């Protein structure tokens, strides 16, 4: 499961931030996940529970915010939102596309004290 590895890596970043910010207790971790990242959000919650189990992060709340996917048609030079997973340009119906946003998973914020 790909998401388990992602959460493992994410938790390592959280740990480092906690050390830097001297946070003793993390209450909430907010992630931004792009619609085009290929990440299955339900698996993120499962992955988080698995990697946080038995650590100081067990019991922290994980919140996931989705970032809309935006595509760019190279032929028409326009940007358009991803809709219904249809991967073609609404103008020319072409597939000469690049991803403008929504490809990444990022750690948005950590709340704690
Ligand atoms: Zn086009």
mmCIF file of N, CA, C and O and ligand atoms in Angstrom, residues 73 76 89 92, ligand 1:
data_model
loop_
_atom_site.group_PDB
_atom_site.id
_atom_site.type_symbol
_atom_site.label_atom_id
_atom_site.label_comp_id
_atom_site.label_asym_id
_atom_site.label_seq_id
_atom_site.Cartn_x
_atom_site.Cartn_y
_atom_site.Cartn_z
ATOM 1 N N UNK A 73 -3.886 22.619 -21.460
ATOM 2 C CA UNK A 73 -3.793 22.085 -22.823
ATOM 3 C C UNK A 73 -2.637 22.793 -23.521
ATOM 4 O O UNK A 73 -2.632 24.025 -23.647
ATOM 5 N N UNK A 76 -3.868 24.472 -27.018
ATOM 6 C CA UNK A 76 -4.695 25.682 -26.934
ATOM 7 C C UNK A 76 -4.113 26.707 -25.972
ATOM 8 O O UNK A 76 -4.606 27.842 -25.934
ATOM 9 N N UNK A 89 -8.997 18.023 -23.345
ATOM 10 C CA UNK A 89 -9.225 19.473 -23.365
ATOM 11 C C UNK A 89 -10.664 19.781 -23.773
ATOM 12 O O UNK A 89 -11.168 19.215 -24.746
ATOM 13 N N UNK A 92 -10.434 21.612 -27.598
ATOM 14 C CA UNK A 92 -10.043 20.863 -28.808
ATOM 15 C C UNK A 92 -10.220 19.353 -28.637
ATOM 16 O O UNK A 92 -9.973 18.597 -29.563
HETATM 17 ZN ZN1 LIG B 1 -6.935 22.062 -26.334
#
